[in-house]
mmCIF file of C-alpha atoms and ligand atoms in Angstrom:
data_model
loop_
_atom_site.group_PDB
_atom_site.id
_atom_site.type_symbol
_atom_site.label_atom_id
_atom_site.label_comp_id
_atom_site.label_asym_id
_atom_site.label_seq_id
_atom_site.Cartn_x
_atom_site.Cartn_y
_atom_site.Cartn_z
ATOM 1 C CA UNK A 23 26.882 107.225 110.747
ATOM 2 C CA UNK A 24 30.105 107.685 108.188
ATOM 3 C CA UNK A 25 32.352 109.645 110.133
ATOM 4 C CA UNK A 26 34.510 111.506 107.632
ATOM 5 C CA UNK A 27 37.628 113.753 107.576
ATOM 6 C CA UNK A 28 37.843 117.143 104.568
ATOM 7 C CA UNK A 29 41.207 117.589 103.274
ATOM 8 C CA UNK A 30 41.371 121.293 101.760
ATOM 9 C CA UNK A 31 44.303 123.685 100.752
ATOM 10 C CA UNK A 32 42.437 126.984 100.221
ATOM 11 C CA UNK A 33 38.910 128.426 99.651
ATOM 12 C CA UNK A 34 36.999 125.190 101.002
ATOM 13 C CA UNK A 35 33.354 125.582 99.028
ATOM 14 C CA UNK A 36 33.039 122.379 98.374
ATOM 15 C CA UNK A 37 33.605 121.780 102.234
ATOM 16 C CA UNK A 38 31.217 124.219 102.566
ATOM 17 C CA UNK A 39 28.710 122.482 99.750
ATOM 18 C CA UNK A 40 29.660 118.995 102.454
ATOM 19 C CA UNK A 41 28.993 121.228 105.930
ATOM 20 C CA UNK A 42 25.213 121.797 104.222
ATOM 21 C CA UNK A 43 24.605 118.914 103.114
ATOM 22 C CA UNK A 44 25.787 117.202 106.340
ATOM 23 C CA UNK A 45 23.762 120.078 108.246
ATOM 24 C CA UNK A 46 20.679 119.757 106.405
ATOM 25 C CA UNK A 47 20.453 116.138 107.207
ATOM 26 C CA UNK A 48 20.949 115.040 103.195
ATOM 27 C CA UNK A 49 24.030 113.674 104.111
ATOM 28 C CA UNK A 50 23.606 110.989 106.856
ATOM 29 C CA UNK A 51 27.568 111.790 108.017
ATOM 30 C CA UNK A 52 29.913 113.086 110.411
ATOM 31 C CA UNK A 53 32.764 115.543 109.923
ATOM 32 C CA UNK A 54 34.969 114.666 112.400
ATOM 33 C CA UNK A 55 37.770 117.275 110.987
ATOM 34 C CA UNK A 56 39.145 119.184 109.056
ATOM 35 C CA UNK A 57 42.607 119.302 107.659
ATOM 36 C CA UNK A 58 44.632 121.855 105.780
ATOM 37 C CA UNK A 59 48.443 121.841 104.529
ATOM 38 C CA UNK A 60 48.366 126.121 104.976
ATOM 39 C CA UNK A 61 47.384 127.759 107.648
ATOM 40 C CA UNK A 62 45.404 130.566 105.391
ATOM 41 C CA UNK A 63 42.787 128.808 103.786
ATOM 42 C CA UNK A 64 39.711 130.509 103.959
ATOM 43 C CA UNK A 65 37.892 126.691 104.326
ATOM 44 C CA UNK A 66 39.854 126.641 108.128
ATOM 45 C CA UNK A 67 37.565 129.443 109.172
ATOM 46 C CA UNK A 68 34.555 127.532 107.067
ATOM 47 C CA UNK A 69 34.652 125.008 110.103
ATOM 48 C CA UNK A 70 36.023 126.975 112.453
ATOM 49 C CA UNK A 71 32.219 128.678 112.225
ATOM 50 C CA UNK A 72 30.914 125.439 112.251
ATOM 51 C CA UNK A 73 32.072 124.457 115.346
ATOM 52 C CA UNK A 74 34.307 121.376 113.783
ATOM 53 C CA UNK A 75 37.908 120.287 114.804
ATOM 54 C CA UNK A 76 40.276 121.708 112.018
ATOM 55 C CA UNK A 77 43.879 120.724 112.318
ATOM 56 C CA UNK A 78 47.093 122.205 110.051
ATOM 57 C CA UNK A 79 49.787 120.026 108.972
ATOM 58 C CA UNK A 80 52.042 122.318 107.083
ATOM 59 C CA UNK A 81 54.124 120.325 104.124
ATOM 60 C CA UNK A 82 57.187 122.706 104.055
ATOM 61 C CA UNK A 83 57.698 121.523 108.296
ATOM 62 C CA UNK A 84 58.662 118.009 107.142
ATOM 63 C CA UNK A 85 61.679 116.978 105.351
ATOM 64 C CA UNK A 86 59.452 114.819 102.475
ATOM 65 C CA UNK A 87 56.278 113.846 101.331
ATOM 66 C CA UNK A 88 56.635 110.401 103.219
ATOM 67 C CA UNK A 89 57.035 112.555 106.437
ATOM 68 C CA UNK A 90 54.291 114.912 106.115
ATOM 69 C CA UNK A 91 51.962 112.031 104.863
ATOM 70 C CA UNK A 92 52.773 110.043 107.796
ATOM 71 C CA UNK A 93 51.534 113.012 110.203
ATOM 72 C CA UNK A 94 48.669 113.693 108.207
ATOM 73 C CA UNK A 95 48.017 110.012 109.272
ATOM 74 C CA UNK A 96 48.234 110.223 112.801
ATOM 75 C CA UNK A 97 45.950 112.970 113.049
ATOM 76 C CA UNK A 98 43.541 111.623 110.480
ATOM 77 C CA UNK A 99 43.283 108.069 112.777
ATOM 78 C CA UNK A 100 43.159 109.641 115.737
ATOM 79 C CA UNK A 101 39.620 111.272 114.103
ATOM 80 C CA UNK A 102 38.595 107.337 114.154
ATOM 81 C CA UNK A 103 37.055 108.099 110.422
ATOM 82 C CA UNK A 104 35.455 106.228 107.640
ATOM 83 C CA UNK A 105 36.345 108.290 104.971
ATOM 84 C CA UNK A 106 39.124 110.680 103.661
ATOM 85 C CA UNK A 107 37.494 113.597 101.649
ATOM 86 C CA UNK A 108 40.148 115.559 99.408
ATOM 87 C CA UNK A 109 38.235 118.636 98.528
ATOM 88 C CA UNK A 110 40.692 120.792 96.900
ATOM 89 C CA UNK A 111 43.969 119.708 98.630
ATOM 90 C CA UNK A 112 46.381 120.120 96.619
ATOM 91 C CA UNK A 113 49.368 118.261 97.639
ATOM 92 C CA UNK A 114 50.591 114.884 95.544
ATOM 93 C CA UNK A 115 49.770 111.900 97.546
ATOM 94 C CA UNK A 116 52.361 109.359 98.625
ATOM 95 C CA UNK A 117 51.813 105.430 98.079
ATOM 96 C CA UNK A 118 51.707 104.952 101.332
ATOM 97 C CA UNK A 119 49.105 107.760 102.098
ATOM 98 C CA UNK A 120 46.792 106.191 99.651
ATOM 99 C CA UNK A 121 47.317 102.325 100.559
ATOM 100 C CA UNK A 122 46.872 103.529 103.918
ATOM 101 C CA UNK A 123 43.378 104.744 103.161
ATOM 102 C CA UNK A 124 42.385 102.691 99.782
ATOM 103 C CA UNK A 125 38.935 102.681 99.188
ATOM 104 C CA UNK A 126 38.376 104.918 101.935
ATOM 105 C CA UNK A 127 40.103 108.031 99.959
ATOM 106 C CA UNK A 128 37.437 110.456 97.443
ATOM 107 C CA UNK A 129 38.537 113.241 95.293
ATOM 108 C CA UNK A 130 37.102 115.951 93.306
ATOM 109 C CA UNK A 131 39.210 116.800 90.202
ATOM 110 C CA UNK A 132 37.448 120.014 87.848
ATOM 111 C CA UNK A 133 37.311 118.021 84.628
ATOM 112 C CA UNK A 134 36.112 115.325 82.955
ATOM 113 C CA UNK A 135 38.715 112.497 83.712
ATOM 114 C CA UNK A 136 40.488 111.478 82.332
ATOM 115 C CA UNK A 137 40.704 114.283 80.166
ATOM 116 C CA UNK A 138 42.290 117.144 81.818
ATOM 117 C CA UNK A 139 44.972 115.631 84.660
ATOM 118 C CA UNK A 140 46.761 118.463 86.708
ATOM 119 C CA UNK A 141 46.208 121.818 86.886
ATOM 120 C CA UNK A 142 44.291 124.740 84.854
ATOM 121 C CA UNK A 143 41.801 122.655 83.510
ATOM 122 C CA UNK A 144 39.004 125.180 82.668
ATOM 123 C CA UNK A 145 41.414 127.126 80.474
ATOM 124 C CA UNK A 146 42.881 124.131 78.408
ATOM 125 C CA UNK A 147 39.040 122.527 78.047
ATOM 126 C CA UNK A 148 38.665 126.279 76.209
ATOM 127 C CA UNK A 149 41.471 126.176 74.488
ATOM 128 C CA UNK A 150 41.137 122.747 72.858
ATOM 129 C CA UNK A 151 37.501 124.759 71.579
ATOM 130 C CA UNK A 152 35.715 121.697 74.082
ATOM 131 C CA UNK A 153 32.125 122.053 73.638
ATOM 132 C CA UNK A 154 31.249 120.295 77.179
ATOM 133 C CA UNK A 155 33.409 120.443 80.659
ATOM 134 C CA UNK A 156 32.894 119.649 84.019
ATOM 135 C CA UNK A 157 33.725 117.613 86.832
ATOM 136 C CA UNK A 158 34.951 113.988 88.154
ATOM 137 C CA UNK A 159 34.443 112.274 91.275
ATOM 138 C CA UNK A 160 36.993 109.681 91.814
ATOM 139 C CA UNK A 161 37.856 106.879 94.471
ATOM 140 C CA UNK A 162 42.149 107.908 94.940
ATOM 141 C CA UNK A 163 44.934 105.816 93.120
ATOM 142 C CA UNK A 164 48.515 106.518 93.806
ATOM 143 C CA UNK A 165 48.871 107.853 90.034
ATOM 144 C CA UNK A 166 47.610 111.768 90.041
ATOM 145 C CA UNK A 167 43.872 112.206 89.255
ATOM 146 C CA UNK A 168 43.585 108.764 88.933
ATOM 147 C CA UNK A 169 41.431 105.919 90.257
ATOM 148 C CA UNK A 170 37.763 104.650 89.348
ATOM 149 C CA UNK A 171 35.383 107.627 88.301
ATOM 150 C CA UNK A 172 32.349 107.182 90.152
ATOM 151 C CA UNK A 173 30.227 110.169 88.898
ATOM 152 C CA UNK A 174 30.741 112.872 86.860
ATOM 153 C CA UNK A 175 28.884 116.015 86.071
ATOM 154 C CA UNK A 176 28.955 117.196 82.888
ATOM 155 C CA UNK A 177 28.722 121.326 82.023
ATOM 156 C CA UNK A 178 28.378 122.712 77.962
ATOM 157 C CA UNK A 179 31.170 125.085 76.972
ATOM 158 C CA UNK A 180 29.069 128.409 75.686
ATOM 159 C CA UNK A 181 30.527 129.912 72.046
ATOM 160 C CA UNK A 182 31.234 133.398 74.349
ATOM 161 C CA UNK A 183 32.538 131.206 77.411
ATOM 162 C CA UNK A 184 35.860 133.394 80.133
ATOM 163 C CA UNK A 185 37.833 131.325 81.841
ATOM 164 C CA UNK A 186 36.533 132.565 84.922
ATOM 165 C CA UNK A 187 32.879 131.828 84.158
ATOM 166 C CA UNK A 188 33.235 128.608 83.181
ATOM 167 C CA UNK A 189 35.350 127.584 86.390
ATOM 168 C CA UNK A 190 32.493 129.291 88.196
ATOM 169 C CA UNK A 191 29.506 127.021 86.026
ATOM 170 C CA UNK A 192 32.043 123.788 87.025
ATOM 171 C CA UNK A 193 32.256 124.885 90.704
ATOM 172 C CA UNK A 194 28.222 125.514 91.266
ATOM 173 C CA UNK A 195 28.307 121.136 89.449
ATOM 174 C CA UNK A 196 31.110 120.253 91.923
ATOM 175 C CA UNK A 197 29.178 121.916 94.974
ATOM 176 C CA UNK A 198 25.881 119.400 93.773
ATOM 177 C CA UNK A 199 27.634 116.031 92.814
ATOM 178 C CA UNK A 200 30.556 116.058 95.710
ATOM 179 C CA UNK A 201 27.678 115.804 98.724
ATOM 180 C CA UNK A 202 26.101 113.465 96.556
ATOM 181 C CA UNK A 203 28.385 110.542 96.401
ATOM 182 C CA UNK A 204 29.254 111.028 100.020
ATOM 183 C CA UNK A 205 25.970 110.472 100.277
ATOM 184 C CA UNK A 206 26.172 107.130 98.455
ATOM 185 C CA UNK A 207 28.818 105.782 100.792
ATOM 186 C CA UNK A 208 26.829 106.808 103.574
ATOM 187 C CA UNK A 209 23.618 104.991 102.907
ATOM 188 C CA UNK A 210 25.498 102.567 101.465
ATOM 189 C CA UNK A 211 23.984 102.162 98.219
ATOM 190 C CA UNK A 212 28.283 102.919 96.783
ATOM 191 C CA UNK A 213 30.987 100.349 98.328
ATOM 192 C CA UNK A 214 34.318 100.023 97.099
ATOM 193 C CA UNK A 215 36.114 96.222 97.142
ATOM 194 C CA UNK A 216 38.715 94.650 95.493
ATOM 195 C CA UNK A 217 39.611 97.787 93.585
ATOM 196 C CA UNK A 218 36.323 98.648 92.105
ATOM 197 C CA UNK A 219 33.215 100.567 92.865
ATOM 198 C CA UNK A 220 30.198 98.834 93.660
ATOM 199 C CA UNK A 221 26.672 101.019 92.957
ATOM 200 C CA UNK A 222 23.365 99.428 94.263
ATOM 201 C CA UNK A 223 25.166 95.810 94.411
ATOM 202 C CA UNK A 224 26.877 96.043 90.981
ATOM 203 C CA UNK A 225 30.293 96.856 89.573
ATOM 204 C CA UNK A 226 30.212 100.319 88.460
ATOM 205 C CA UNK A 227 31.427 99.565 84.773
ATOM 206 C CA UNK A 228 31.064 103.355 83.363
ATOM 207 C CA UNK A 229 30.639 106.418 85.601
ATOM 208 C CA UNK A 230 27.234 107.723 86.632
ATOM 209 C CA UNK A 231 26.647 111.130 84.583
ATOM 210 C CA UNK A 232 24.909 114.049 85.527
ATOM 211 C CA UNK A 233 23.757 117.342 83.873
ATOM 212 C CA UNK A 234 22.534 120.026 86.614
ATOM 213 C CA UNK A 235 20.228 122.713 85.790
ATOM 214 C CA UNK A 236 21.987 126.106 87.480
HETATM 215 C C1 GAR B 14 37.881 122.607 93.073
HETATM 216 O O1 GAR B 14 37.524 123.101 91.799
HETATM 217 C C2 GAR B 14 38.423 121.197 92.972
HETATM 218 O O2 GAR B 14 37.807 120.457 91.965
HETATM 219 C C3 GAR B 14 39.869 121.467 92.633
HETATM 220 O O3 GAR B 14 40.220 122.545 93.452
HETATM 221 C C4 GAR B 14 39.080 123.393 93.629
HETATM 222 C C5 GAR B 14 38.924 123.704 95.104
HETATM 223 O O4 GAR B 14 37.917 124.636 95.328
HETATM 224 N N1 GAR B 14 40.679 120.317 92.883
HETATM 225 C C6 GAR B 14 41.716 119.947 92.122
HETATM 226 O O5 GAR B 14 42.098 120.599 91.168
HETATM 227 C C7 GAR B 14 42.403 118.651 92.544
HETATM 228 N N2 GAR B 14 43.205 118.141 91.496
HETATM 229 P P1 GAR B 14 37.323 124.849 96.792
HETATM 230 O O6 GAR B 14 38.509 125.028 97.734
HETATM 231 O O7 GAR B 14 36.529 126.119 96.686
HETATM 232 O O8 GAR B 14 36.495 123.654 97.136
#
């Protein structure tokens, strides 16, 4: 069974979307905790209701990002777990954090990579009149939002699209494709070695795309 740790900064759905999955048994995993760098996010009380472990490693306690990495660490090994799920966290990632846990690290970025890096993406895909969006999952490099694209899922832009409804179109994608490929490293049919994915026994040379219907 894939134990594996959620790393979340605020609202946690696509925790939640990962508690489901895990719960309805189409995700053959374990989550063996969750972590959060503030002690508000709504995603603590997520698995708080789920009966899982939560911890809070708060990033303004340490003196630098090599310090709070290091205890975010500890507490992740002493979950003894397969996988390191970032699922909204949004802290920057030391070297170290990410050698530490290389090919064991996932991330969901709202975009399709690598288009899009950083922050506000659903307002600069609508302002550079984008006629598709969406989102990237990605095994973690040390450079931000980067590392091999394993799957993306791919959203159309609408003539009369907000801001807010297109972030919303992205998030229902994210909350399908994210228990997905943990699903993949859990049966096994993803692996990850010598810095590349492997899907069904071959390097992954493009990313798999996906359209959902929602
Ligand atoms: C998600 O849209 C995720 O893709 C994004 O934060 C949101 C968290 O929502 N992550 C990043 O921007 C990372 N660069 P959630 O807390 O409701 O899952």
């Amino acid at each position: 069974m894939l134990k594996i740790a959620v790393l979340i900064s605020g609202s946690g759905s696509n925790l939640q979307a990962i508690i489901d999955a895990v719960a309805g048994g189409v995700v053959q995993a374990e989550i063996r905790g969750v972590l959060s760098n503030r002690a508000d996010a709504y995603g603590l009380t997520r698995a708080q209701q789920q009966g899982l472990p939560t911890a809070v490693i708060a990033h303004g306690d340490y003196p630098d990002r090599e310090a709070f990495d290091q205890a975010m660490i500890r507490q992740l090994d002493s979950w003894g777990i397969d996988l390191v799920v970032l699922a909204g966290f949004m802290r920057i990632l030391t070297p170290g954090f990410v050698q530490h846990f290389e090919g064991r690290l996932l991330n969901i970025h709202p975009s399709l990579l690598p288009k899009y890096k950083g922050l506000h993406t659903h307002r600069r895909a609508l302002e550079a009149g984008d006629s598709e969006h969406g989102c990237s999952v990605h095994f973690v490099s040390a450079e931000l939002d980067g590392g091999p694209v394993i799957a993306q899922a791919r959203v159309p832009v609408h003539p009369d699209d907000t801001e807010a409804g297109l972030t919303e179109r992205v998030h229902k994608s994210e909350h399908l494709l994210y228990p997905r490929v943990i699903g993949w490293l859990a049966d096994g049919s993803l692996e990850y070695g010598n810095g590349q994915p492997r899907f069904e026994g071959r390097p992954l040379a493009q990313p798999l795309q996906f359209v959902f219907d929602h």
